[in-house]
mmCIF file with all atom_site columns, C-alpha atoms in Angstrom:
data_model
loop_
_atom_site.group_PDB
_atom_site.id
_atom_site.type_symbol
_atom_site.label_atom_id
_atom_site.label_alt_id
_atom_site.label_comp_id
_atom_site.label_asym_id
_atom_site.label_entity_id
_atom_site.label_seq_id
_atom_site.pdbx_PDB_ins_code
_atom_site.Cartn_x
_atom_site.Cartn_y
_atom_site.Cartn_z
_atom_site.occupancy
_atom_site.B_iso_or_equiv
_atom_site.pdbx_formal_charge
_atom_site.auth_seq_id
_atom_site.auth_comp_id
_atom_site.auth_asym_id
_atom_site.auth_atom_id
_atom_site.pdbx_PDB_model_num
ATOM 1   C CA . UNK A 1 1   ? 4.496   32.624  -13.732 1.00 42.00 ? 1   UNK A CA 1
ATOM 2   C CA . UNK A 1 2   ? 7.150   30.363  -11.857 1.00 46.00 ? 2   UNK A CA 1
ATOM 3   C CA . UNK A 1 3   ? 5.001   30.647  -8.350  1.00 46.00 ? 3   UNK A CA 1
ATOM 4   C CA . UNK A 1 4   ? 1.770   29.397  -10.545 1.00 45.00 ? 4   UNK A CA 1
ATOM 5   C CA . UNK A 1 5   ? 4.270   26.382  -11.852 1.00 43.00 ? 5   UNK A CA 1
ATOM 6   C CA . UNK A 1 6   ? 5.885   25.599  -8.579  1.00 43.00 ? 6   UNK A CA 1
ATOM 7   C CA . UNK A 1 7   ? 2.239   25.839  -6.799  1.00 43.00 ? 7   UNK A CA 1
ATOM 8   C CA . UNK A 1 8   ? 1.203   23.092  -9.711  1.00 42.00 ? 8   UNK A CA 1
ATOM 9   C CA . UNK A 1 9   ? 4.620   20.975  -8.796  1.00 41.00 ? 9   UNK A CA 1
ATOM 10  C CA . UNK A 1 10  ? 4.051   21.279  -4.962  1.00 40.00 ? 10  UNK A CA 1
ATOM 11  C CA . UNK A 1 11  ? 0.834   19.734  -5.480  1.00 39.00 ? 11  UNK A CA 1
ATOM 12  C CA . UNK A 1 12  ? 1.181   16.970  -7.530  1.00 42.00 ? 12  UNK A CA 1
ATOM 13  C CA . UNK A 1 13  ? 3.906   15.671  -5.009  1.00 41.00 ? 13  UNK A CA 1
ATOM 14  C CA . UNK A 1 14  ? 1.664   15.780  -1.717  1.00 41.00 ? 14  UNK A CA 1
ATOM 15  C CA . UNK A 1 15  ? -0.939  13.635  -2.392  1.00 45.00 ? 15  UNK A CA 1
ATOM 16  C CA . UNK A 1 16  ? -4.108  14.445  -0.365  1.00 45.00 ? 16  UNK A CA 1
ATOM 17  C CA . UNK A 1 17  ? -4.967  10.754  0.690   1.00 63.00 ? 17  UNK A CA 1
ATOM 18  C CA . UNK A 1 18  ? -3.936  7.406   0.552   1.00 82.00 ? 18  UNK A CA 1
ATOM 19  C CA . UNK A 1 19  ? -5.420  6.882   -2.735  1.00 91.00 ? 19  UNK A CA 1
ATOM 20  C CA . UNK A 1 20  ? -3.508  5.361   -6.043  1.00 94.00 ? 20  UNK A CA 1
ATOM 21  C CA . UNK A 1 21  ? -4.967  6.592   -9.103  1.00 94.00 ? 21  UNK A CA 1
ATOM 22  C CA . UNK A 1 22  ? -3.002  4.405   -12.091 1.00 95.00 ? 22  UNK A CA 1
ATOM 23  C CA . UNK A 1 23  ? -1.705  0.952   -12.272 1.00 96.00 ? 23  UNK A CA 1
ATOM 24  C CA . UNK A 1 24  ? 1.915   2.875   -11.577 1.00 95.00 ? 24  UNK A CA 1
ATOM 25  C CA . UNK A 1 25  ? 0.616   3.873   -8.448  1.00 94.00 ? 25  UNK A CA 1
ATOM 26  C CA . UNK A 1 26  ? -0.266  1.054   -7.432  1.00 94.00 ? 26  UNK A CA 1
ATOM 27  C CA . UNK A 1 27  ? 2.263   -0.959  -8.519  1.00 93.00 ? 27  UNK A CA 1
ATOM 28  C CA . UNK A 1 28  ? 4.936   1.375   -7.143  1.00 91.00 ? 28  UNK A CA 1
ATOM 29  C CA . UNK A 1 29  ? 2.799   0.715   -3.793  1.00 90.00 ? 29  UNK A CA 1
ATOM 30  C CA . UNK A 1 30  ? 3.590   -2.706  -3.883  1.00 89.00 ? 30  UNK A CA 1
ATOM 31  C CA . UNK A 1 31  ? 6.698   -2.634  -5.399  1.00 87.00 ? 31  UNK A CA 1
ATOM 32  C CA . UNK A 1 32  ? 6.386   -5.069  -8.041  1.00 89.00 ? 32  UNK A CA 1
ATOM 33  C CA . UNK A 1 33  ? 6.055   -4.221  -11.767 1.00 92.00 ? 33  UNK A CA 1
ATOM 34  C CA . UNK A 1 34  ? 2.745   -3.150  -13.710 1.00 94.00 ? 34  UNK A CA 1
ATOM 35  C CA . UNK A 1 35  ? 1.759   -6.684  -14.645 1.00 94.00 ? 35  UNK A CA 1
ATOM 36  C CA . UNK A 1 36  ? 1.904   -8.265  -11.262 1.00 92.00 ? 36  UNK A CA 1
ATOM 37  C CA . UNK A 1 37  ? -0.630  -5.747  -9.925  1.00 93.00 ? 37  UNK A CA 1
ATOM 38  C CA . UNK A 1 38  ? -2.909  -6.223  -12.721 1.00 94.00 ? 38  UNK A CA 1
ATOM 39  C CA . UNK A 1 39  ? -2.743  -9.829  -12.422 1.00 92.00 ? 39  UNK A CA 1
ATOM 40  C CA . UNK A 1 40  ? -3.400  -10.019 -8.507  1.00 92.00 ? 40  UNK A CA 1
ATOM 41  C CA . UNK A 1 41  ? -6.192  -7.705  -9.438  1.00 93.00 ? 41  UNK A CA 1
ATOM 42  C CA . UNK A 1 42  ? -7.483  -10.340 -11.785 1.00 92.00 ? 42  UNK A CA 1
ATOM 43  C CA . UNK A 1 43  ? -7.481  -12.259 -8.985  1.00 89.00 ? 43  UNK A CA 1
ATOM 44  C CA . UNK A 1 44  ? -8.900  -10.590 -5.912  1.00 91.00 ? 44  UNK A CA 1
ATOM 45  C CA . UNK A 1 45  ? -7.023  -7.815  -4.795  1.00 93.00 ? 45  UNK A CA 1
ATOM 46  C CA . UNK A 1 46  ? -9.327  -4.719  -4.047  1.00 94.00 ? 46  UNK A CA 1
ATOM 47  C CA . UNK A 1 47  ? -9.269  -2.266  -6.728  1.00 95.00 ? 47  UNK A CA 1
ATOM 48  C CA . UNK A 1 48  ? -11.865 0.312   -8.044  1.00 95.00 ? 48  UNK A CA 1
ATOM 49  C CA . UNK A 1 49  ? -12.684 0.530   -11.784 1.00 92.00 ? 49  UNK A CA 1
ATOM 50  C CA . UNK A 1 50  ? -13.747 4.200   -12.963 1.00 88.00 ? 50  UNK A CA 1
ATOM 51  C CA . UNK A 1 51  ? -14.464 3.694   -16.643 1.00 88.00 ? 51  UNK A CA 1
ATOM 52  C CA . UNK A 1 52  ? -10.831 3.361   -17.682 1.00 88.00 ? 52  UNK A CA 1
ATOM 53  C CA . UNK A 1 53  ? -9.162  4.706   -14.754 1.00 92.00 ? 53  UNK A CA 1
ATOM 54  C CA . UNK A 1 54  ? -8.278  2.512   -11.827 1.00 96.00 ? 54  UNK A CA 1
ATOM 55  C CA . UNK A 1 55  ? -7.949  3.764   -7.917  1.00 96.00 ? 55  UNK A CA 1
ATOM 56  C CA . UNK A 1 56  ? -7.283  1.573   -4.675  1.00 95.00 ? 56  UNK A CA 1
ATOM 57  C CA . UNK A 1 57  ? -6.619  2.849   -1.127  1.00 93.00 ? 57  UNK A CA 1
ATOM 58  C CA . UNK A 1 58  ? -3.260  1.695   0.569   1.00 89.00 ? 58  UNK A CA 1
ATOM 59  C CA . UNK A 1 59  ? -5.061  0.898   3.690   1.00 88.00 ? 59  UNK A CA 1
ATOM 60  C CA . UNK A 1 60  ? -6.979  -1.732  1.543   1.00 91.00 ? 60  UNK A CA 1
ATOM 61  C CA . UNK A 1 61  ? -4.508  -3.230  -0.051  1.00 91.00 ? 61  UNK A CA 1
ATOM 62  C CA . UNK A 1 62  ? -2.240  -3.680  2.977   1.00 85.00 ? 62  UNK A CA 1
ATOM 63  C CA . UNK A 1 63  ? -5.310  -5.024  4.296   1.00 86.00 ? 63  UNK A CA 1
ATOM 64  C CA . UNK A 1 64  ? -5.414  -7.773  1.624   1.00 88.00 ? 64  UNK A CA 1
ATOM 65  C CA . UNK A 1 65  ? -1.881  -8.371  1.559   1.00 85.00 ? 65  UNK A CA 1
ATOM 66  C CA . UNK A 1 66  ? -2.165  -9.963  5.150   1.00 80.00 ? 66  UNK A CA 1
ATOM 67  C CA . UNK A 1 67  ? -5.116  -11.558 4.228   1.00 79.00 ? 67  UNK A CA 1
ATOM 68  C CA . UNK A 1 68  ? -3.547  -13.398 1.545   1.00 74.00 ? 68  UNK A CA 1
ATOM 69  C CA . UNK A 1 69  ? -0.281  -14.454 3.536   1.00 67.00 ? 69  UNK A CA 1
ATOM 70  C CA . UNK A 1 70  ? -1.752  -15.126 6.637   1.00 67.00 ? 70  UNK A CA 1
ATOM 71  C CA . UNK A 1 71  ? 0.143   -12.966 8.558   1.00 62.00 ? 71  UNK A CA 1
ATOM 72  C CA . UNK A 1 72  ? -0.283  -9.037  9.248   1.00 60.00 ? 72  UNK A CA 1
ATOM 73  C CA . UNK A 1 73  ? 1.385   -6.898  6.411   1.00 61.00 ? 73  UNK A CA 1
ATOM 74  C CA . UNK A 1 74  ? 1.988   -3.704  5.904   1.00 61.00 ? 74  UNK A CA 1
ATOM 75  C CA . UNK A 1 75  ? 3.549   -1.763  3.161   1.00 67.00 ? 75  UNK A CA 1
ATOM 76  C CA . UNK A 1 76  ? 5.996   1.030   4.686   1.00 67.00 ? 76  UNK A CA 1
ATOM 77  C CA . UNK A 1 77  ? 5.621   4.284   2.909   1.00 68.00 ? 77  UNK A CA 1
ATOM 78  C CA . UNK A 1 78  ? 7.135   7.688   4.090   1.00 72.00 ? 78  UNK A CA 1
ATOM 79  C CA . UNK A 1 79  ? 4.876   8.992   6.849   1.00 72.00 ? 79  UNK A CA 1
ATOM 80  C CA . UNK A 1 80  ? 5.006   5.776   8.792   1.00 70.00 ? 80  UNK A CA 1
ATOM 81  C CA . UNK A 1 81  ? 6.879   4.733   11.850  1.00 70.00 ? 81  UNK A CA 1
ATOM 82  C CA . UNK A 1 82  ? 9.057   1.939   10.993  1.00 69.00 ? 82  UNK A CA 1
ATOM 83  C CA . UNK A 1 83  ? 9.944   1.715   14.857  1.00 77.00 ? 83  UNK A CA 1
ATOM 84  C CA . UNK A 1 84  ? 5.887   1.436   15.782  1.00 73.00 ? 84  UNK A CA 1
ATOM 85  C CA . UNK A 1 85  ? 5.786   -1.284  12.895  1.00 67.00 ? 85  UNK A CA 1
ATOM 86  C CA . UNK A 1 86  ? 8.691   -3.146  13.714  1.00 74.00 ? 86  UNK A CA 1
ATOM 87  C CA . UNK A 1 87  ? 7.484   -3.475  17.786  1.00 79.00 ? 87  UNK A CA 1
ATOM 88  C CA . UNK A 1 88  ? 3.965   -5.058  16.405  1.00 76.00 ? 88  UNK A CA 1
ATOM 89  C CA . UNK A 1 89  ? 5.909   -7.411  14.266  1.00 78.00 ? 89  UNK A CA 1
ATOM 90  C CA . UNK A 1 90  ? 8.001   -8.444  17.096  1.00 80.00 ? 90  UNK A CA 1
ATOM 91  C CA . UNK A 1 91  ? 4.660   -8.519  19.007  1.00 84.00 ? 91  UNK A CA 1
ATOM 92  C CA . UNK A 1 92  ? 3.034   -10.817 16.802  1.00 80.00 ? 92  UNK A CA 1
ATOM 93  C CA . UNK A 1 93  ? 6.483   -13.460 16.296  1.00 80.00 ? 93  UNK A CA 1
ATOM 94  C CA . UNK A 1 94  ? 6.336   -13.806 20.096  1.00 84.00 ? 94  UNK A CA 1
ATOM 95  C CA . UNK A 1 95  ? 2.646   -14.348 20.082  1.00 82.00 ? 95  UNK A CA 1
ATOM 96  C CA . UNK A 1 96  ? 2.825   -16.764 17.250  1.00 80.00 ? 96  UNK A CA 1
ATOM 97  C CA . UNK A 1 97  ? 5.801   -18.602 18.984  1.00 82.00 ? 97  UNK A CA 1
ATOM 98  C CA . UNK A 1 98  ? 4.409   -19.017 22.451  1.00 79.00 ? 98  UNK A CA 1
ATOM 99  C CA . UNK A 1 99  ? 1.086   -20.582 20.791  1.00 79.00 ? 99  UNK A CA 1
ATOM 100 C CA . UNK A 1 100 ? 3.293   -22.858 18.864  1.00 77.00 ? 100 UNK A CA 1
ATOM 101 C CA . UNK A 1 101 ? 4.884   -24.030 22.311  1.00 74.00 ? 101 UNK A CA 1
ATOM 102 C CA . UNK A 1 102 ? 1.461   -24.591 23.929  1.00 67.00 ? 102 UNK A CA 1
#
């Protein structure tokens, strides 16, 4: 019986995709509270309504999150290379500075 329960445990840990199935999920995502992500999805940001369930993909909504500040965002999550992320930031500073001097 403890394999069964530590198979069950193992799985709910690894999620398969980038998909956020709850408002906590999401909201953990983005690190704000609950509220905030319901109210920015009153307002535009992309999420998927399944009866009373809610998803969104966290490519989508780093997608949106540049879109609404103007600048490219991303949210940093485990399996990503802060080092790859932090040269395209850089990147795009410089870019953004040397059209400002033009």
């Amino acid at each position: 019986m403890p394999k069964r329960s530590n198979r069950v445990a193992a799985k709910q840990q690894e999620p398969a995709s980038d998909t956020l199935k709850s408002w906590q999920q999401i909201a953990a995502f983005l690190g704000q509270p609950v509220s905030v992500a319901q109210r920015w999805a009153k307002s535009g940001m992309p999420v998927a309504r399944q009866g009373r369930f809610v998803t969104a993909s966290g490519e989508t909504l780093n997608k949106w999150l540049g879109r609404e500040s103007g600048e490219p965002l991303h949210v940093a999550t485990e399996k990503d290379d802060l080092s790859a992320e932090l040269k395209r930031g850089l990147s795009f500073v410089r870019k953004q500075q040397k059209s400002r001097k033009d």
